[in-house]
Each structure stands twice: as C-alpha cells, then as structure tokens.
Amino acid sequence: MADKRELDLLVLSDVHLGTYGCHAEELNTYLKSVNPAIMVLNGDILDMWQFRKYYFPKSHLKVLKRIISMMSKGTKVYYLTGNHDENLRRFSNFETGNFHLADKLLLRLNGKTAWFFHGDVFDVTMRYSKWLAKLGGFGYDLLILINRFVNFISTSLGYSKISLSKKIKDGVKSAVRFVDDFERTATDLAIENGYDYVICGHIHRPAIKEVTNERGRVTYLNSGDWIENLSALEYTKGEWSMYRFDETDFAEAGEAEADAEEAVLEQSGIPAISFADMVLEELAGGQLVRHAAEIRPFTSNGRY
C-alpha cells in the first residue's frame, strides 16, 4: 500500500458498527491509508440500538482495533456521542491518554473556531418519541439489507448501483424539509456564537457549504456516514475536503501485497470478550501520547 496521507484532522460519523449496513471493511481499508494528528468520531460509531450479541463480525472489531492502534501511535481521538451510542453520555468528559469522550467539542483550526457535535439534539422525534426513532432505525437497517441485495442483482446484470434510501429521502418532502431545517438550525446557532465552522453528523448527508444569514457567515460541514455514502471530512493545510471511498483507489495494492500493520492486528488477535471490554483493556494498557500540531482544544472556560 502507498504511503499514508498525513492529515491534520479527520472526521467520521455514523459508522454504526454492529449493524448489517455498516461498511466496516471499506472503513478499515481507508483508515490504513491515512495518518491524522486528530480524529473526531462524531457520533453513532457504535450502534447500541441495533446491537445484537450474535452479530459483531471480525471486520467491525478490526475497525475498533485499528482506531486503538492509531491512538497508540499518536493520533488524538475525540469520541463525541450520538443518539445510537447515547448510553456513553453518562461517561462524558472521560479522558485517558489520547482518548477523550464528550458530547460536543470546540477546536481552534489555524485561528478559526470549529464546533463539533452529532446533531440529534435538533431531532424532535429523538426527544419526544424515542421508540418511534428506534423503530425507524430498525426499518432503515432492513432497507439497507434489501438495497444490498438489489445492488448485487443490478451489478450482476451490468447496471449501476442505486440507493433506495436516498431515493426515498429525496422523494419525501418532509424528509427534505427536515434536512433543510437541521442545517438552518445548526448554522444559525453557529453564527450566533461566532463560530467559523459547524461540523455535524446524524442526517447521513455529506456536505461542505458556506451559509449566510443577516447576522453573518459560517461554513457548514457534515461528514456523512459509512452505511450509504462511505464519506469522511479531511482537514489539512487550512483546507477542508470531502473524502468518498472508491475501491479502485486501492486496487493497485493487490491482495498479495504484505501489509505490516494488518499483520500486527492479526498477530495481536481479537480477544474472546465483549468489544467494550476490549476497548477498555486496550485503552488502559496502551501508551497513548502525542502532540496535536497547530490544532488546539478549548479548555472548560473557552480559552485555549
């Protein structure tokens, strides 16, 4: 595999590890290709709503293992909680070495202020009808499974892949209006607080765009997901870009090419315990230290 790309900051969200729709193998391949100084996991990384003891495959464990390996080599990781991993919110503000668990985050990026949070706080369904939201999550998971089967048939016949969920979302006015309202609320609040960037997840809609209202301007960013879009936000040398996974980018490496890091992961093995225990065990035993370059977090009083 080619040399890793150096990034100042990497943002991932809505991976939904523990569900059938998660593209864990593709994510693991992508993570092997980058070396970020800071990684922000912006909610719904672990899907505790749909989690089943009998379904947490090796590829999903490898993603966790790789993130832990990246931390041990110096990457600072901020895990921000979302609605699907909201059970972790009782441990908010927990820190150990390069791992930080929080609900939201402010970072200074080359003199500009970036506000990170998952975004479920704007979801009325989440606040007042959680059972309905969970039912919708189950239906979405089922739709993704059906979509995979449809795409298998479609590509076998020589046609291109389609996204059923995207067609449904784009065709339902209330869904389109929800996305518009979500983005407007996030950007209005960011402008009101004087932030330069607002970075969310939750709605599975990758985006980088400038938004202006009567009070000012802000850059709105959404990292998308690893269910449909297989996307991430990358920040380096003062510029944001949207990454979208393309398997052809990694085709030249070939299956026969030795991957030292992959071998290390394999040799270390995956313990026959719960993935949560594995994470805690690795965090406690790892030597997690590194500088954060020019990207500095705010302290509790808002200074850095």
Coordinates of C-alpha atoms in Angstrom, one line a residue:
M1 CA 0.0 0.0 0.0
A2 CA 1.2 3.5 -0.8
D3 CA 2.5 5.8 2.0
K4 CA -0.1 7.1 4.4
R5 CA -1.6 10.5 3.7
E6 CA -0.8 12.9 6.5
L7 CA -3.9 14.8 7.8
D8 CA -4.3 17.5 10.4
L9 CA -7.8 16.4 11.2
L10 CA -10.1 13.5 10.2
V11 CA -13.9 13.5 11.0
L12 CA -16.0 10.3 10.8
S13 CA -19.6 9.8 11.9
D14 CA -22.5 7.4 11.6
V15 CA -20.4 4.3 11.2
H16 CA -23.0 2.1 13.0
L17 CA -20.7 -0.7 14.0
G18 CA -22.8 -3.7 15.0
T19 CA -25.3 -3.4 12.2
Y20 CA -25.6 -5.2 8.9
G21 CA -25.4 -2.0 6.9
C22 CA -22.0 -0.9 8.2
H23 CA -19.2 -1.0 5.6
A24 CA -16.5 -1.9 8.1
E25 CA -14.1 -3.5 5.6
E26 CA -14.1 -0.4 3.5
L27 CA -13.6 1.9 6.5
N28 CA -10.7 -0.3 7.7
T29 CA -9.1 0.0 4.3
Y30 CA -9.5 3.8 4.3
L31 CA -8.1 4.1 7.9
K32 CA -5.0 2.2 6.8
S33 CA -4.3 4.9 4.2
V34 CA -4.3 7.9 6.5
N35 CA -2.4 9.3 9.4
P36 CA -4.4 12.0 11.2
A37 CA -3.0 14.1 14.0
I38 CA -6.5 14.3 15.4
M39 CA -9.6 12.2 14.7
V40 CA -13.1 13.3 15.7
L41 CA -15.6 10.4 15.9
N42 CA -18.8 12.5 15.6
G43 CA -21.4 10.1 17.0
D44 CA -23.1 6.8 16.1
I45 CA -19.8 5.0 15.8
L46 CA -21.2 2.1 17.8
D47 CA -24.9 1.3 17.2
M48 CA -26.2 0.3 20.6
W49 CA -29.8 0.5 19.4
Q50 CA -29.4 -2.3 16.8
F51 CA -26.6 -4.2 18.6
R52 CA -27.0 -7.9 18.9
K53 CA -24.7 -10.3 20.7
Y54 CA -24.7 -12.7 17.8
Y55 CA -23.7 -10.1 15.3
F56 CA -20.4 -8.2 15.7
P57 CA -18.2 -9.6 13.0
K58 CA -14.4 -9.6 12.8
S59 CA -14.3 -6.7 10.3
H60 CA -16.2 -4.5 12.8
L61 CA -13.8 -5.4 15.6
K62 CA -10.9 -4.6 13.3
V63 CA -12.1 -1.0 12.9
L64 CA -12.0 -0.6 16.7
K65 CA -8.6 -2.3 16.9
R66 CA -7.3 0.0 14.2
I67 CA -8.5 3.2 15.9
I68 CA -6.9 2.0 19.1
S69 CA -3.7 1.2 17.2
M70 CA -3.8 4.8 15.7
M71 CA -4.1 6.2 19.2
S72 CA -1.2 4.2 20.5
K73 CA 0.9 5.7 17.6
G74 CA 0.0 9.3 18.5
T75 CA -3.4 10.2 17.0
K76 CA -5.6 12.1 19.4
V77 CA -9.2 10.8 19.3
Y78 CA -12.3 12.7 20.4
Y79 CA -15.3 10.4 20.6
L80 CA -18.5 12.6 20.6
T81 CA -21.7 10.7 21.5
G82 CA -24.7 10.5 19.2
N83 CA -28.2 9.1 19.7
H84 CA -27.3 5.5 18.7
D85 CA -24.5 5.5 21.3
E86 CA -26.2 7.7 23.8
N87 CA -25.5 5.2 26.6
L88 CA -22.0 6.5 26.6
R89 CA -23.2 10.0 27.6
R90 CA -23.1 9.1 31.3
F91 CA -19.3 8.8 30.9
S92 CA -18.9 12.2 29.1
N93 CA -15.7 14.1 29.8
F94 CA -13.8 10.9 30.4
E95 CA -10.2 11.0 29.3
T96 CA -7.3 8.6 29.2
G97 CA -4.1 9.3 27.2
N98 CA -5.1 10.3 23.7
F99 CA -8.8 9.3 24.1
H100 CA -11.4 11.8 25.0
L101 CA -15.2 11.1 25.4
A102 CA -17.5 14.1 25.2
D103 CA -20.9 15.3 23.8
K104 CA -19.5 18.3 21.9
L105 CA -16.2 19.8 21.1
L106 CA -14.6 23.2 20.2
L107 CA -11.3 23.2 18.3
R108 CA -9.1 26.0 17.1
L109 CA -8.1 25.4 13.5
N110 CA -5.4 27.8 12.2
G111 CA -7.0 30.7 14.1
K112 CA -10.6 29.7 13.4
T113 CA -13.2 28.1 15.7
A114 CA -14.8 24.8 14.8
W115 CA -17.9 23.5 16.7
F116 CA -18.4 19.7 16.5
F117 CA -21.5 17.8 17.7
H118 CA -23.5 14.9 16.4
G119 CA -26.8 16.8 15.8
D120 CA -29.5 14.6 17.3
V121 CA -30.3 17.4 19.8
F122 CA -32.2 19.0 16.9
D123 CA -34.3 15.9 16.3
V124 CA -37.8 16.3 17.8
T125 CA -38.5 12.6 17.3
M126 CA -35.5 11.7 19.4
R127 CA -36.7 13.9 22.3
Y128 CA -40.4 13.0 22.4
S129 CA -40.8 9.7 20.6
K130 CA -37.7 7.7 21.1
W131 CA -39.5 4.4 20.5
L132 CA -40.6 5.7 17.0
A133 CA -37.0 6.7 16.3
K134 CA -35.7 3.3 17.2
L135 CA -38.4 1.7 15.1
G136 CA -37.3 3.9 12.2
G137 CA -33.7 2.8 12.8
F138 CA -34.7 -0.8 12.5
G139 CA -36.6 -0.1 9.3
Y140 CA -33.6 1.7 7.9
D141 CA -31.3 -1.2 8.7
L142 CA -33.7 -3.5 6.9
L143 CA -33.9 -1.2 3.9
I144 CA -30.1 -1.2 3.6
L145 CA -30.1 -5.0 3.6
I146 CA -32.6 -5.1 0.8
N147 CA -30.6 -2.4 -1.0
R148 CA -27.5 -4.6 -0.9
F149 CA -29.4 -7.5 -2.4
V150 CA -30.9 -5.2 -5.1
N151 CA -27.4 -3.8 -6.0
F152 CA -25.9 -7.3 -6.2
I153 CA -28.5 -8.2 -8.8
S154 CA -28.1 -4.9 -10.5
T155 CA -24.3 -5.1 -10.8
S156 CA -24.5 -8.7 -11.9
L157 CA -26.7 -7.6 -14.8
G158 CA -24.2 -4.9 -15.7
Y159 CA -26.2 -2.0 -14.3
S160 CA -25.0 0.6 -11.8
K161 CA -25.8 0.6 -8.1
I162 CA -28.7 2.6 -6.7
S163 CA -29.6 3.9 -3.2
L164 CA -33.1 3.1 -2.2
S165 CA -32.9 5.1 1.0
K166 CA -31.6 8.2 -0.9
K167 CA -34.5 7.9 -3.4
I168 CA -37.0 7.7 -0.6
K169 CA -35.4 10.6 1.3
D170 CA -35.2 12.8 -1.8
G171 CA -38.8 11.9 -2.8
V172 CA -40.4 12.6 0.6
K173 CA -41.0 16.4 1.2
S174 CA -41.0 16.0 4.9
A175 CA -37.5 14.3 4.8
V176 CA -36.1 17.1 2.6
R177 CA -37.6 19.7 4.9
F178 CA -36.1 18.0 8.0
V179 CA -32.6 18.2 6.4
D180 CA -33.1 21.9 5.5
D181 CA -34.3 22.7 9.0
F182 CA -31.5 20.8 10.6
E183 CA -28.8 22.6 8.6
R184 CA -30.5 26.0 9.1
T185 CA -30.7 25.5 12.9
A186 CA -27.1 24.4 13.2
T187 CA -25.8 27.3 11.1
D188 CA -27.9 29.9 12.8
L189 CA -26.6 28.8 16.2
A190 CA -23.0 28.7 15.0
I191 CA -23.3 32.2 13.5
E192 CA -24.9 33.5 16.7
N193 CA -22.0 32.1 18.8
G194 CA -19.4 33.5 16.4
Y195 CA -18.0 30.1 15.2
D196 CA -16.3 29.8 11.8
Y197 CA -17.2 26.1 11.2
V198 CA -20.0 23.9 12.4
I199 CA -19.5 20.1 11.9
C200 CA -22.3 17.6 12.3
G201 CA -23.3 14.0 11.5
H202 CA -26.7 12.4 12.2
I203 CA -28.5 13.0 8.9
H204 CA -26.2 10.9 6.7
R205 CA -25.9 13.7 4.2
P206 CA -22.3 14.7 3.3
A207 CA -21.9 18.4 2.8
I208 CA -19.4 21.4 2.8
K209 CA -21.0 24.7 2.1
E210 CA -21.0 28.4 3.1
V211 CA -24.2 29.6 4.8
T212 CA -25.0 33.3 5.3
N213 CA -27.8 35.0 7.2
E214 CA -28.5 38.5 8.4
R215 CA -26.0 38.1 11.3
G216 CA -23.0 36.6 9.5
R217 CA -21.5 33.6 7.7
V218 CA -20.4 30.1 8.7
T219 CA -19.1 27.0 6.9
Y220 CA -21.4 24.1 7.5
L221 CA -19.9 20.6 7.2
N222 CA -21.4 17.1 7.5
S223 CA -19.2 14.0 7.4
G224 CA -22.0 11.8 6.0
D225 CA -21.9 8.1 7.0
W226 CA -20.4 4.6 6.4
I227 CA -23.7 3.0 5.5
E228 CA -24.6 4.6 2.2
N229 CA -22.1 7.4 1.4
L230 CA -18.8 6.0 2.8
S231 CA -17.6 9.5 3.4
A232 CA -15.4 11.5 5.8
L233 CA -14.2 15.0 6.3
E234 CA -10.5 15.8 6.0
Y235 CA -8.7 18.9 7.1
T236 CA -5.1 19.7 6.2
K237 CA -3.1 22.8 5.5
G238 CA -6.1 25.0 6.4
E239 CA -8.4 23.4 3.9
W240 CA -11.5 21.1 4.2
S241 CA -12.3 18.4 1.7
M242 CA -14.8 15.6 1.5
Y243 CA -13.5 12.1 1.1
R244 CA -15.6 9.4 -0.6
F245 CA -14.4 5.8 -0.6
D246 CA -13.7 4.4 -4.0
E247 CA -12.4 0.8 -4.1
T248 CA -10.5 1.5 -7.3
D249 CA -8.2 3.8 -5.3
F250 CA -6.8 0.7 -3.5
A251 CA -6.9 -1.7 -6.4
E252 CA -3.2 -1.3 -7.2
A253 CA -2.1 -2.6 -3.8
G254 CA -3.4 -6.0 -4.6
E255 CA -4.4 -8.7 -2.1
A256 CA -0.9 -10.3 -2.2
E257 CA 0.9 -7.2 -1.1
A258 CA 2.1 -7.5 2.5
D259 CA 0.6 -5.1 5.0
A260 CA 2.7 -4.9 8.1
E261 CA 0.0 -3.1 10.2
E262 CA -2.6 -5.7 9.2
A263 CA -0.2 -8.4 10.2
V264 CA 0.3 -6.8 13.6
L265 CA -3.5 -6.6 14.1
E266 CA -3.9 -10.3 13.2
Q267 CA -1.0 -11.4 15.4
S268 CA -2.4 -9.5 18.4
G269 CA -5.6 -11.4 18.0
I270 CA -9.1 -10.3 18.9
P271 CA -9.9 -11.3 22.5
A272 CA -13.0 -13.6 23.0
I273 CA -14.6 -11.0 25.2
S274 CA -17.1 -8.2 24.5
F275 CA -15.9 -5.4 22.2
A276 CA -16.4 -2.9 25.1
D277 CA -14.1 -4.8 27.3
M278 CA -11.6 -5.0 24.5
V279 CA -11.6 -1.2 24.1
L280 CA -11.2 -0.5 27.8
E281 CA -8.4 -3.1 28.1
E282 CA -6.5 -1.6 25.1
L283 CA -7.0 1.9 26.4
A284 CA -5.8 1.1 29.9
G285 CA -2.7 -0.8 28.6
G286 CA -1.7 1.4 25.7
Q287 CA 0.9 4.2 25.8
L288 CA -1.2 7.0 24.3
V289 CA 0.8 10.1 23.8
R290 CA 1.3 12.7 21.0
H291 CA 1.3 16.4 20.1
A292 CA -1.7 18.0 18.3
A293 CA 0.3 20.3 16.0
E294 CA -1.5 23.6 15.5
I295 CA -4.9 22.2 16.4
R296 CA -5.7 23.0 20.0
P297 CA -8.8 22.3 22.0
F298 CA -10.6 24.8 24.2
T299 CA -10.4 24.5 27.9
S300 CA -13.6 24.5 30.0
N301 CA -13.6 28.3 30.2
G302 CA -13.5 28.6 26.4
R303 CA -9.8 29.6 26.2
Y304 CA -7.1 27.5 24.7

